[in-house]
XYZ file of C-alpha atoms in Angstrom:
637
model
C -62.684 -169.727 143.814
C -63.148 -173.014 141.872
C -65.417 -175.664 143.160
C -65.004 -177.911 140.289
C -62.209 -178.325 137.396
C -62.302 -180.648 134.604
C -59.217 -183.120 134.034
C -59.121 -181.671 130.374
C -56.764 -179.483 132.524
C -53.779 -181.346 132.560
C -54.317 -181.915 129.308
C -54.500 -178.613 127.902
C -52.712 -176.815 129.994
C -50.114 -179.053 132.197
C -51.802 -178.485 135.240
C -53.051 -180.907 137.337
C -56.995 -180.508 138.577
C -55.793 -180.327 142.247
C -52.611 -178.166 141.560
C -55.497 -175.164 140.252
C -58.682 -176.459 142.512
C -59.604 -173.874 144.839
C -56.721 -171.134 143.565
C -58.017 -167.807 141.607
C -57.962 -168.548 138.246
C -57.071 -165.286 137.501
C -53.426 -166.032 138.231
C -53.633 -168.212 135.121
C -54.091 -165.380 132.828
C -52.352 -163.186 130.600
C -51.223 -159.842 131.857
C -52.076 -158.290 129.161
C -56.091 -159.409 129.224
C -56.404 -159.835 132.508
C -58.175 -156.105 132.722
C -60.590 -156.824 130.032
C -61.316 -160.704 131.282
C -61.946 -158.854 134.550
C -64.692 -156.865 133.168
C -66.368 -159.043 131.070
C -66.993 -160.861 134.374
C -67.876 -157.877 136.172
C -70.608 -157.361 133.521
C -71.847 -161.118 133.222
C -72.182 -160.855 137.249
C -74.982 -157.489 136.989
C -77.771 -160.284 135.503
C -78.709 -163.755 136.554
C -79.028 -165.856 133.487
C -76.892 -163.532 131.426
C -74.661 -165.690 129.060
C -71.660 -164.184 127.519
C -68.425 -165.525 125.551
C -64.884 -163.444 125.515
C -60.897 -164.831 124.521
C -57.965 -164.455 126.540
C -54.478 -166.520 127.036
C -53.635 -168.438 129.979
C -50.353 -170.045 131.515
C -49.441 -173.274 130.815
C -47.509 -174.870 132.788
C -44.344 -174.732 130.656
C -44.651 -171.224 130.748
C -46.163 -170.759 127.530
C -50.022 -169.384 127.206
C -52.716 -171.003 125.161
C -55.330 -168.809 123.893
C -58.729 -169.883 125.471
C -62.990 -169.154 124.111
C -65.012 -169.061 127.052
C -68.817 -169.092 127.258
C -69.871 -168.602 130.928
C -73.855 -168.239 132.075
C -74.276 -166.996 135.758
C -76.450 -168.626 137.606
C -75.342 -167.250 140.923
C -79.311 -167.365 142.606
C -79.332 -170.792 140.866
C -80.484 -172.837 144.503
C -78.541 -175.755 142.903
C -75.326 -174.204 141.364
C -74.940 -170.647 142.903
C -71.801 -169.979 140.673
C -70.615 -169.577 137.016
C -70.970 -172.150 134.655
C -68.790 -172.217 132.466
C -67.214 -174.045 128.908
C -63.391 -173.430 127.553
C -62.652 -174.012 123.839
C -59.022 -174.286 122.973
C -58.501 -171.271 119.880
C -54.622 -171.199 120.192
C -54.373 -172.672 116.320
C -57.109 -169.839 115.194
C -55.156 -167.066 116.987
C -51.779 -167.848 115.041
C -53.756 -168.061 111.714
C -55.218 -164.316 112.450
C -52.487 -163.188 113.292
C -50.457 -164.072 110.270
C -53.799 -162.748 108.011
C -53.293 -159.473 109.653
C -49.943 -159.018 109.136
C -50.378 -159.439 105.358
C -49.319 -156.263 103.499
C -49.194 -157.116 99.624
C -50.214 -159.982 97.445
C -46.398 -161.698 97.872
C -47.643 -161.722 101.436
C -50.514 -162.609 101.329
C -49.249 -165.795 99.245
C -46.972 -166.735 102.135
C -49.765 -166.018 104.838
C -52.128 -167.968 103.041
C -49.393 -171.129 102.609
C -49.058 -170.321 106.700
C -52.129 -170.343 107.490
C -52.784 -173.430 105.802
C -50.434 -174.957 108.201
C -51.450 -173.542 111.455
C -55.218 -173.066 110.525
C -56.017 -176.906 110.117
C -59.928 -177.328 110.295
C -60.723 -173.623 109.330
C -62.010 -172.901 105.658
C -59.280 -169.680 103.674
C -60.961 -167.741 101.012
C -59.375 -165.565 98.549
C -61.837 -162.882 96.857
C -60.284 -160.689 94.482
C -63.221 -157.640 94.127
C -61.630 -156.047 91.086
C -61.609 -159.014 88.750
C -64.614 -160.993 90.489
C -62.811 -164.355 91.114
C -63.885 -165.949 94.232
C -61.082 -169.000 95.557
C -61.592 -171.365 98.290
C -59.289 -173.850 99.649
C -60.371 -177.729 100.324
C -61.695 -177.289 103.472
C -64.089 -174.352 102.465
C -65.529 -176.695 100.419
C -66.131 -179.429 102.988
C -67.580 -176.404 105.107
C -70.203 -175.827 102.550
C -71.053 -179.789 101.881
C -70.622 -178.704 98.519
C -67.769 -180.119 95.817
C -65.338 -178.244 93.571
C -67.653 -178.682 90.376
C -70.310 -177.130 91.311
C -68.383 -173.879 92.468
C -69.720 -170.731 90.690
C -66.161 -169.209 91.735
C -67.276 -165.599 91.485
C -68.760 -163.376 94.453
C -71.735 -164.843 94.656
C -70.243 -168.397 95.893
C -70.217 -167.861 99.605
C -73.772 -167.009 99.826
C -75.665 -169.560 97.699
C -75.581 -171.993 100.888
C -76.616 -169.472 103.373
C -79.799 -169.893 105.378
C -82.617 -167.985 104.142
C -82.795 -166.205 107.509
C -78.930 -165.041 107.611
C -78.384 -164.298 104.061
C -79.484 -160.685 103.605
C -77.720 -159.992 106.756
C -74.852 -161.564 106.178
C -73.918 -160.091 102.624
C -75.194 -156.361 103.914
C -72.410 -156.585 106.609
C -69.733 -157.885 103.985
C -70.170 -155.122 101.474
C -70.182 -152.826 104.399
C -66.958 -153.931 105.293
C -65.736 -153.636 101.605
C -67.066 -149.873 101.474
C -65.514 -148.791 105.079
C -62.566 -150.892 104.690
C -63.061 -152.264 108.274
C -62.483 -155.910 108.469
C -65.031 -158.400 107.935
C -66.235 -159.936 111.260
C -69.640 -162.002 111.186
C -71.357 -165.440 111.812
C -74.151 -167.464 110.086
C -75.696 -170.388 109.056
C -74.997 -172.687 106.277
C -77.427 -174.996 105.042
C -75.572 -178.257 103.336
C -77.456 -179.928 100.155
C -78.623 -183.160 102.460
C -80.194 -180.511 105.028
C -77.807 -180.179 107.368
C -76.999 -176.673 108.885
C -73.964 -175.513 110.653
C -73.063 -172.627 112.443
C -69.700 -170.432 110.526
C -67.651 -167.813 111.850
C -66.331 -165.822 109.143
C -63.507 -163.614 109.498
C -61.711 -161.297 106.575
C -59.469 -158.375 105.874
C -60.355 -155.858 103.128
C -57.435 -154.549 101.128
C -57.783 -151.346 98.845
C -56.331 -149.914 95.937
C -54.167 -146.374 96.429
C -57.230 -144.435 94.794
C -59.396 -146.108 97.618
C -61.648 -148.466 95.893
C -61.811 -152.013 96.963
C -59.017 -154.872 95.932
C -59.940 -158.016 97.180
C -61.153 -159.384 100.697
C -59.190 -162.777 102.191
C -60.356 -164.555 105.042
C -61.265 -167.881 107.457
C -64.135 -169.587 107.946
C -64.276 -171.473 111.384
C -67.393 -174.066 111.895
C -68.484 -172.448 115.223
C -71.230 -175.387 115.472
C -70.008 -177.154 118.660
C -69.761 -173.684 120.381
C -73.107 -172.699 119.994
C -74.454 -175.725 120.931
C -72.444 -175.323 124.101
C -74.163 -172.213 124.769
C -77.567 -173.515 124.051
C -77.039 -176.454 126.617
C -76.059 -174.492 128.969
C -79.388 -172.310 128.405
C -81.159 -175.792 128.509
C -79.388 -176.712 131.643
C -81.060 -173.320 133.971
C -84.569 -173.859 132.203
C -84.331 -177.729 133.162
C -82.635 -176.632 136.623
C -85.378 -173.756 137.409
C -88.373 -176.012 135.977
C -87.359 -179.097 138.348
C -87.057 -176.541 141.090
C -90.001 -175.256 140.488
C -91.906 -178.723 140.390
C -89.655 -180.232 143.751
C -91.375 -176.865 145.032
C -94.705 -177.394 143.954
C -94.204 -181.183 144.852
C -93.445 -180.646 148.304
C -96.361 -178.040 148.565
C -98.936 -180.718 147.463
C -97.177 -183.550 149.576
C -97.659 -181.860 152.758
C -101.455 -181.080 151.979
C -101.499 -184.962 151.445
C -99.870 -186.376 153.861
C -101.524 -183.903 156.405
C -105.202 -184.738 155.089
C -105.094 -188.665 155.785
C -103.246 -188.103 159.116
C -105.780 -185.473 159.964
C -108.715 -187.958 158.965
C -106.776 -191.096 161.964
C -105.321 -188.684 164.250
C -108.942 -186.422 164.608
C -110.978 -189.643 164.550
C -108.823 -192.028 166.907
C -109.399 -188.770 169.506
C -112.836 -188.890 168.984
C -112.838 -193.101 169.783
C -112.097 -192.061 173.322
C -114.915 -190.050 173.521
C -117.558 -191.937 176.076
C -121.032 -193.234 175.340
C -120.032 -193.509 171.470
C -122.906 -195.831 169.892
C -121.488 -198.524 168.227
C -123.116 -197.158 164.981
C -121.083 -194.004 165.887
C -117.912 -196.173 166.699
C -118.100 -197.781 163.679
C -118.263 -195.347 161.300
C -115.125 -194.003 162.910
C -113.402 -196.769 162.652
C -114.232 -196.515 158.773
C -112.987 -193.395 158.440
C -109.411 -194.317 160.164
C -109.379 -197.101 157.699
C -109.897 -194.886 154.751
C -107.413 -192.417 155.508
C -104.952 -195.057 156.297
C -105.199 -196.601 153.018
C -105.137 -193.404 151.261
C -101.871 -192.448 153.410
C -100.391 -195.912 152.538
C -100.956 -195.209 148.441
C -98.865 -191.880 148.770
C -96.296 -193.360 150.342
C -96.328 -195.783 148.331
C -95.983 -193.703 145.076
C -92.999 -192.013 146.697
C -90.951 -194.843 146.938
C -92.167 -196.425 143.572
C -90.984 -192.819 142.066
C -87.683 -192.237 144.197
C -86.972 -195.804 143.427
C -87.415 -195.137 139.426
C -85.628 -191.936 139.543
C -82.728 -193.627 141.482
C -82.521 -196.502 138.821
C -83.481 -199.130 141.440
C -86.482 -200.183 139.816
C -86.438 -203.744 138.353
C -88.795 -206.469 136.811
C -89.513 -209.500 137.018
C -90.670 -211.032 134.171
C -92.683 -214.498 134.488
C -96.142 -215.885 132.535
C -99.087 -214.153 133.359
C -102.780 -214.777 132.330
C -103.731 -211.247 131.266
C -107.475 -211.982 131.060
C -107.178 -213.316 135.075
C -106.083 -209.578 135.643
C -108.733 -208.135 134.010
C -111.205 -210.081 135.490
C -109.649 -209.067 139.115
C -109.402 -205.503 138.486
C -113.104 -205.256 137.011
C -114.132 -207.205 140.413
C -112.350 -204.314 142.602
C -113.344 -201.517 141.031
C -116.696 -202.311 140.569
C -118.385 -201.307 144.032
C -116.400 -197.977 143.881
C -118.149 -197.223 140.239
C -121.362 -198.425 141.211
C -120.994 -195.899 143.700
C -120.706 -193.096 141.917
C -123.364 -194.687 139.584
C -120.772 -195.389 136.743
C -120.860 -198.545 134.213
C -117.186 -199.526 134.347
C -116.804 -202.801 131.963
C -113.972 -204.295 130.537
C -112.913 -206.044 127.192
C -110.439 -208.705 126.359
C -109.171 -208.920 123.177
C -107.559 -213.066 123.362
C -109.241 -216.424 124.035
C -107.936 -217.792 127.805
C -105.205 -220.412 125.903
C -104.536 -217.789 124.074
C -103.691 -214.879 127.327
C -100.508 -216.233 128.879
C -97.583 -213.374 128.490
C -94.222 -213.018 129.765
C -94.098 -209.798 131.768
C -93.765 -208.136 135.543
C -97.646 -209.181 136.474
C -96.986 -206.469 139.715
C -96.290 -203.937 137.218
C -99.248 -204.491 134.883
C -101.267 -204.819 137.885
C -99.882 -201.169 139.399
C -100.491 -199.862 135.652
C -104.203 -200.501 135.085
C -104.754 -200.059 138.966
C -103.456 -196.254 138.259
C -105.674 -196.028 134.604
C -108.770 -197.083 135.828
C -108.910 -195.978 139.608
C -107.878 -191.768 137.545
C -110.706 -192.447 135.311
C -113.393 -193.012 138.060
C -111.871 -190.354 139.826
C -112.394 -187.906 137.144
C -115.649 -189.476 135.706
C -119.288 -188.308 137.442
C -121.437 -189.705 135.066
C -121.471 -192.400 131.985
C -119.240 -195.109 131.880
C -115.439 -196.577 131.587
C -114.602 -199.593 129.764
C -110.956 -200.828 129.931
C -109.459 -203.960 128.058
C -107.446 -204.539 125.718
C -106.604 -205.836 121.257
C -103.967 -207.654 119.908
C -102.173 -205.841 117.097
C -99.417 -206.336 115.086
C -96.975 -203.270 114.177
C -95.256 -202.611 110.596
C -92.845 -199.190 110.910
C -94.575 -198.409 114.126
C -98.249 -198.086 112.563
C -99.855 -200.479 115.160
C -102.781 -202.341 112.609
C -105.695 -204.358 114.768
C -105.729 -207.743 113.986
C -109.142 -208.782 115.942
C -108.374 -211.313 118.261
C -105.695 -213.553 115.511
C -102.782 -214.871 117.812
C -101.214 -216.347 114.879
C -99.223 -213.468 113.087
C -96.877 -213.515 110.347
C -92.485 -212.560 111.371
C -92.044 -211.218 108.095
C -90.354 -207.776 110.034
C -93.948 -207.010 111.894
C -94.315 -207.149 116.097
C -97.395 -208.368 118.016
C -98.246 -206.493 120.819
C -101.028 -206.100 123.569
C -102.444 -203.042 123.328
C -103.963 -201.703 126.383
C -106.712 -198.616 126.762
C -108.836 -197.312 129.753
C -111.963 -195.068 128.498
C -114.378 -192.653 129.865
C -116.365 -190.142 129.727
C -115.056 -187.936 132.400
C -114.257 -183.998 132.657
C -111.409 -184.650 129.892
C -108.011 -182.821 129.585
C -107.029 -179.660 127.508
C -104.833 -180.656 124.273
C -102.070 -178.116 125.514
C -101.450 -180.719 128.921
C -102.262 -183.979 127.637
C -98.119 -184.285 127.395
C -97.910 -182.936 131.080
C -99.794 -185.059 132.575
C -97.143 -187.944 132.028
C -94.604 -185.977 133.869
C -93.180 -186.513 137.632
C -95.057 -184.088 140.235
C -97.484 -182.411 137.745
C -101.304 -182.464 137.844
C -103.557 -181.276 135.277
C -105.633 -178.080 137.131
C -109.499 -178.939 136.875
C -112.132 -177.357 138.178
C -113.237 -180.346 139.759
C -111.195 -179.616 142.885
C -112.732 -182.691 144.926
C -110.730 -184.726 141.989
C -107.413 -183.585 142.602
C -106.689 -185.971 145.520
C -103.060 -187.581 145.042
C -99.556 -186.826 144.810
C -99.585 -186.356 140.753
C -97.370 -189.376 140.913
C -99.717 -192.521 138.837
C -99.251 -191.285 135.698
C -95.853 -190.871 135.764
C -95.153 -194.316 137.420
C -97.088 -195.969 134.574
C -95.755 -194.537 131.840
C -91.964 -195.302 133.623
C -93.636 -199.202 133.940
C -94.830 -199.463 130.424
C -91.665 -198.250 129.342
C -89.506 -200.643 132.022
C -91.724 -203.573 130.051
C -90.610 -202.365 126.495
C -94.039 -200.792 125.636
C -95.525 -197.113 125.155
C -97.935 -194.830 126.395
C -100.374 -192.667 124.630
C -103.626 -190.533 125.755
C -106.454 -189.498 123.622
C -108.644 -186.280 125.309
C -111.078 -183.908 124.606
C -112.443 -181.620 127.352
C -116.061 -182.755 128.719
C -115.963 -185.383 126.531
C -113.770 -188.082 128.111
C -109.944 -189.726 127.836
C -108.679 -192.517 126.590
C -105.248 -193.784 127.703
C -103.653 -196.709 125.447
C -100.313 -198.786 126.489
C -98.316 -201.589 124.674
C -96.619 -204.344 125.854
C -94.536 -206.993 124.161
C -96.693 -210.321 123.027
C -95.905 -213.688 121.776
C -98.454 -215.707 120.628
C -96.669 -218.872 122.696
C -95.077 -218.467 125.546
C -91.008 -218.274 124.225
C -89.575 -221.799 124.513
C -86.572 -221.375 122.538
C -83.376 -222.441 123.988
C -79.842 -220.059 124.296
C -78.623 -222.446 121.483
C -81.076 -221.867 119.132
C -80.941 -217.977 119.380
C -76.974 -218.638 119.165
C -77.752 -220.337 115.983
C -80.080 -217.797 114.258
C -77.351 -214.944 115.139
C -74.965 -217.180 113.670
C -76.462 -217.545 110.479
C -76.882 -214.003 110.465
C -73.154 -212.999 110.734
C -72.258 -215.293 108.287
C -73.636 -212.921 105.682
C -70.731 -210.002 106.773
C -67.800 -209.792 104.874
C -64.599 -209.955 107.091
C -64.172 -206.768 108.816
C -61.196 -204.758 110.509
C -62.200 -203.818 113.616
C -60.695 -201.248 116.349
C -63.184 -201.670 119.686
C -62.320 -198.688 121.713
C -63.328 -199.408 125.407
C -61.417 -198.724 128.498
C -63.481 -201.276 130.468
C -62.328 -205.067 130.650
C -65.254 -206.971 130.373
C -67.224 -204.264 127.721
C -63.762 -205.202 125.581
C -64.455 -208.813 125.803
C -68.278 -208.755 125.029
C -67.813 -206.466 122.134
C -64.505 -209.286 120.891
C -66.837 -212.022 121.236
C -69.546 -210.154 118.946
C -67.604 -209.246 116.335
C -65.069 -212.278 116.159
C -66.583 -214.344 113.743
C -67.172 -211.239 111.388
C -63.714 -210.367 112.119
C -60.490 -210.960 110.217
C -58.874 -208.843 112.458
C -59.590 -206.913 115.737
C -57.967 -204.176 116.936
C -57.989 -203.012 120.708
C -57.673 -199.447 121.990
C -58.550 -198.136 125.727
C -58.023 -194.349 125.504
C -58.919 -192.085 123.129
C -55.574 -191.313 122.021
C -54.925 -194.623 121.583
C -57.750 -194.707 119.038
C -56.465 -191.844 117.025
C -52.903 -193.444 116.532
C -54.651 -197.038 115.509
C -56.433 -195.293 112.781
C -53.747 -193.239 112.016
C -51.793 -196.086 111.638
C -54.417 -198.876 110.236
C -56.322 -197.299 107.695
C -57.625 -200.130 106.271
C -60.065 -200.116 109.597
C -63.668 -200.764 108.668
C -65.400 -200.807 111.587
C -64.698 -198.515 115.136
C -66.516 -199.209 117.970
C -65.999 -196.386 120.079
C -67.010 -195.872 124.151
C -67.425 -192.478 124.655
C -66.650 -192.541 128.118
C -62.670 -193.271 128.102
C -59.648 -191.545 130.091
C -57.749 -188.842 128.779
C -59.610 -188.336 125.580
C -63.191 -188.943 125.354
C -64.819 -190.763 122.210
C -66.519 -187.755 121.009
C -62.947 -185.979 120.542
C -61.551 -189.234 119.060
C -64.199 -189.615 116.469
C -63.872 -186.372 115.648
C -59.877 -186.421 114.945
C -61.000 -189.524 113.827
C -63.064 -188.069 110.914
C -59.496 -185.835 109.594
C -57.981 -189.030 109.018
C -60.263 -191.772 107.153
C -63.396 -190.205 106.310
C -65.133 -193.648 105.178
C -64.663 -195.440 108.574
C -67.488 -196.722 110.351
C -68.111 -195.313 113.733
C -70.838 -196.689 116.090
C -70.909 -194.688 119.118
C -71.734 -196.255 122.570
C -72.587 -195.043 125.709
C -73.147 -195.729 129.364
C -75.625 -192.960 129.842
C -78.370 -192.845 127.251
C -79.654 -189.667 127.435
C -81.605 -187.570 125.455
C -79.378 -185.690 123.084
C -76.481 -188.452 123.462
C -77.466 -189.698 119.781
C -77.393 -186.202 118.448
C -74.130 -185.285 120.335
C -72.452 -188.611 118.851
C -73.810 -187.931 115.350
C -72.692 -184.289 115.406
C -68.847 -185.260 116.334
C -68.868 -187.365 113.447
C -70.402 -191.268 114.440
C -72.313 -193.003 111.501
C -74.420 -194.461 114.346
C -75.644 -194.622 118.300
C -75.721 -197.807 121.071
C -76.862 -197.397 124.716
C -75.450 -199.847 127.231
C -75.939 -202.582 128.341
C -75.870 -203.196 124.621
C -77.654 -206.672 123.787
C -75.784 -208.666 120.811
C -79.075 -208.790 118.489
C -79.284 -204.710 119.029
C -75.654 -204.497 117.928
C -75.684 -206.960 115.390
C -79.042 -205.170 113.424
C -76.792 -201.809 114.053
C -73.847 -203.725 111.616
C -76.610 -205.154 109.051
C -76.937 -201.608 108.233
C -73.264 -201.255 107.295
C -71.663 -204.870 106.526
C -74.171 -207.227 104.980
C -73.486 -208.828 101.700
């Protein structure tokens, strides 16, 4: 029984989500493959994990049948899914093309088939190679599946492989001249490597026709770009190692939060019983009374990293930006710590890097506070002898390569940031190369043979790195094992605090836009007041501006403008998504520009939008100088 089904449904198939929710989908499929659709899921069900793609029709609600690709996983012992996940592909078009290529008896047929199948094939790629004479043809689209053009075509049999990826080439050709010894058709997949790099993923299917004295005639067949499909498959791969990994470190998580909530409480609880104890000293009362305090405080910092880290995974986190003196900070920080270093007979010291009317930033003071609180309290924790030093340089950054400038707070805007660039140092126990990136993530800790050090949730690293980034800087760590760490951390820096008024920002973007040329523009977003930021943008580049809030109704305007220069497309829209759009998109005007945008931000959204055929990539809430660089690219005179 279904517990989920996608609204692409309807679309495909007629049916509405709730008309199929909860019925056996098996009542949706052909007769005739139900037996072998049966099995396949029989056999996917014997291993967890097992992923496995087969083809079969089902019913439309007209009463015709579509023929469906499916790539299922089972992750039936998944704790979170306990089902089978699963992606359809719609291959009705590619069934009618085989079809009519298997049917073809003689070369008159094969003529019409391949006129047919030009019709019904659409995307897919028909080659024509006659064996006897040598001659290798390809029709347009081969070419476009290749990346490669007409005149530089060797046309013999030795076309088809020249793109092939070094590691599928042998392969590849041993199974084709197979097929043209046996006879049996030509069934295979591989990679293609295009002349700018990039790689896609073919399906190549062929039938082998002979002459009557049995030697081989010629071979014709359909390439299919299977790219999208395997990328499916290797998501959903992704999607259990993610799944079992966070399950793993919820498990581990809730394993080390009970040892650490238990400690502290055992530390109040077992002393507050022994307060009641008569004839105490007050030395002895005292010194229990110390202890209570202690392990309240160190209660009160893990709860307090679980709701700083539920609130950041939630998306409830915010900032609140106002002028803080930096150096003040430092100077506090150095003043807390210090009794707890001199205690362990540590040097701490700390460094600032810009005269006092010089140290006034715009940023979340909590947040900075929280962040070096984390840094340097971790390095005295894992530090028993030498000393930390924590402070901070102003640099400026060309192409990311962050150059010291020594103090200047005068710095030139030819392209270059200033930043503050943060760093805690010491010489503590250090951390192995292979988990310097692990120590950044949510419920890990590095293991150490220092067990004593190991008090904590795992949780400050992670909520620093999640602050620097909330405050539009980075995080970095430098390590070598019984040597010491060094953690850096940016964060923006003006050398004034920013006086500038809405009007004069206005005015600089202004001047900007006035160098576009007059665009076309189709902005494709279902939501009202997205539509209205994105018009105001783009008006005054605009000599017209096109509106669109469905993916279909994207398709048609470029179908029927196609004079469009610039789409902004929403992936996230009703009834066709932006991905699909941009994709039929991409059949029609091949020069458009499309700058994807998206609601979600992701890692692997970029890719994803660049793979269906987008020249670029936005993440809302998309800020008007973000978009307008994104156009410079594109537009400017």
């Amino acid at each position: 029984r279904s517990r989920y089904k996608s609204s692409n449904i309807e679309k495909w198939f007629g049916w509405k989500p709730e008309d199929v929710l909860g019925s056996s989908t098996w009542n949706l499929v052909h007769p005739d493959d139900l037996d072998e659709a049966q099995q396949f899921v029989g056999n996917l069900m014997n291993e967890t994990g097992l992923v496995g793609t087969t083809e079969c029709r089902y019913l439309c609600k007209d009463g015709s049948y579509k023929w469906i690709e499916i790539t299922m996983m089972n992750l039936i012992n998944d704790p979170d899914i306990q089902g089978i996940l699963g992606n359809y592909h719609d291959i009705t078009e590619r069934k009618q093309a085989e079809q009519e290529l298997t049917t073809a008896k003689d070369n008159a047929q094969q003529s019409e088939t391949r006129l047919k199948l030009a019709t019904f094939a659409g995307s897919l790629g028909i080659w024509d190679w006659n064996v006897k004479d040598n001659v290798m043809i390809w029709d347009d689209r081969m070419f476009e599946l290749y990346g490669i053009t007409k005149d530089t075509f060797p046309n013999n049999n030795d076309a088809w492989t020249n793109g092939l990826h070094p590691d599928d080439k042998q392969r590849a050709i041993d199974e084709c001249y197979a097929s043209l010894n046996s006879g049996n058709n030509f069934d295979t997949s591989f990679r293609v490597v295009h002349p700018n790099g990039k790689i896609i993923h073919l399906k190549a299917d062929a039938l082998v026709f002979k002459e009557p004295d049995g030697k081989p005639l010629r071979m014709i067949g359909i390439n299919r770009d299977i790219t999208e499909s395997i990328y499916a498959e290797e998501q959903l791969v992704i999607a259990k190692e993610h799944a079992e990994q966070s399950d793993r470190l919820k498990s581990a998580f809730l394993a080390n939060m009970s040892h650490e909530i238990r400690t502290p409480m055992n530390g109040i609880l077992g002393f507050a019983e022994l307060l009641k104890e008569p004839g105490l000293s007050g030395k002895q009362q005292q010194h229990y009374i110390s202890v209570i305090e202690k392990s309240g405080a160190r209660m009160l910092n893990i709860i307090n990293d679980i709701v700083d880290i539920s609130k950041i995974e939630a998306g409830l986190m915010t900032v609140d930006i106002r002028e803080s003196n930096i150096n003040e900070q430092m100077e506090y920080i150095a003043t807390f710590f210090k009794p707890e270093a001199e205690k362990k007979g540590i040097e701490l010291s700390y460094r600032t890097g810009l005269p006092e009317h010089k140290a006034t930033i715009k940023t979340d003071r909590e947040k900075v506070f929280a962040i070096l609180t984390n840094l340097v309290k971790n390095a005295i924790k894992y530090t028993n002898k030498g000393s930390i030093e924590f402070g901070y340089n102003l640099v400026e950054t060309y192409e990311d390569n962050p150059v010291e400038t020594h103090g200047r707070a005068s710095l030139p805007s030819d392209g270059r940031a200033s930043l503050l660039e943060f760093y805690v140092r010491d010489t503590g126990i250090g951390i192995p190369k292979d988990r310097q990136e692990a120590i950044f993530e949510r419920f890990i800790q590095v293991e150490n043979v220092d067990k004593m050090a190991r008090q904590g949730a795992g949780l400050g690293l992670a909520i620093s790195k999640a602050f620097v980034e909330m405050l539009g800087g980075r995080m970095r760590i430098e390590s070598e094992v019984g040597k010491g760490s060094t953690v850096y951390f940016t964060l923006p820096y003006s050398a004034k605090p920013d006086k500038k008024e809405p009007n004069q920002i206005d005015t600089f973007m202004d001047e900007v836009l006035q160098q576009f040329k007059k665009l076309i523009v189709l902005i494709a977003e279902d939501d009202e007041y997205s539509e209205l930021f994105l018009e105001l943008v783009v008006k005054k580049i605009s000599k017209k501006i096109i509106k669109a809030k469905t993916g279909f109704e994207a398709v048609e305007a470029c179908r029927k403008h196609t004079d469009i220069d610039l789409v902004l497309m929403d992936v996230q829209m009703p009834l066709m998504d932006g991905y699909e759009a941009t994709r039929q998109i991409r059949q029609i005007n091949k020069d458009v520009v499309i700058i994807a945008q998206t609601a979600f931000g992701l890692s692997g959204d970029k890719e994803k939008a660049l793979m269906a055929g987008c020249n670029d990539y936005i993440s809302k809430p998309i800020q008007r100088e973000k978009l307008v660089n994104l156009m410079q690219k594109f537009f400017e005179n």
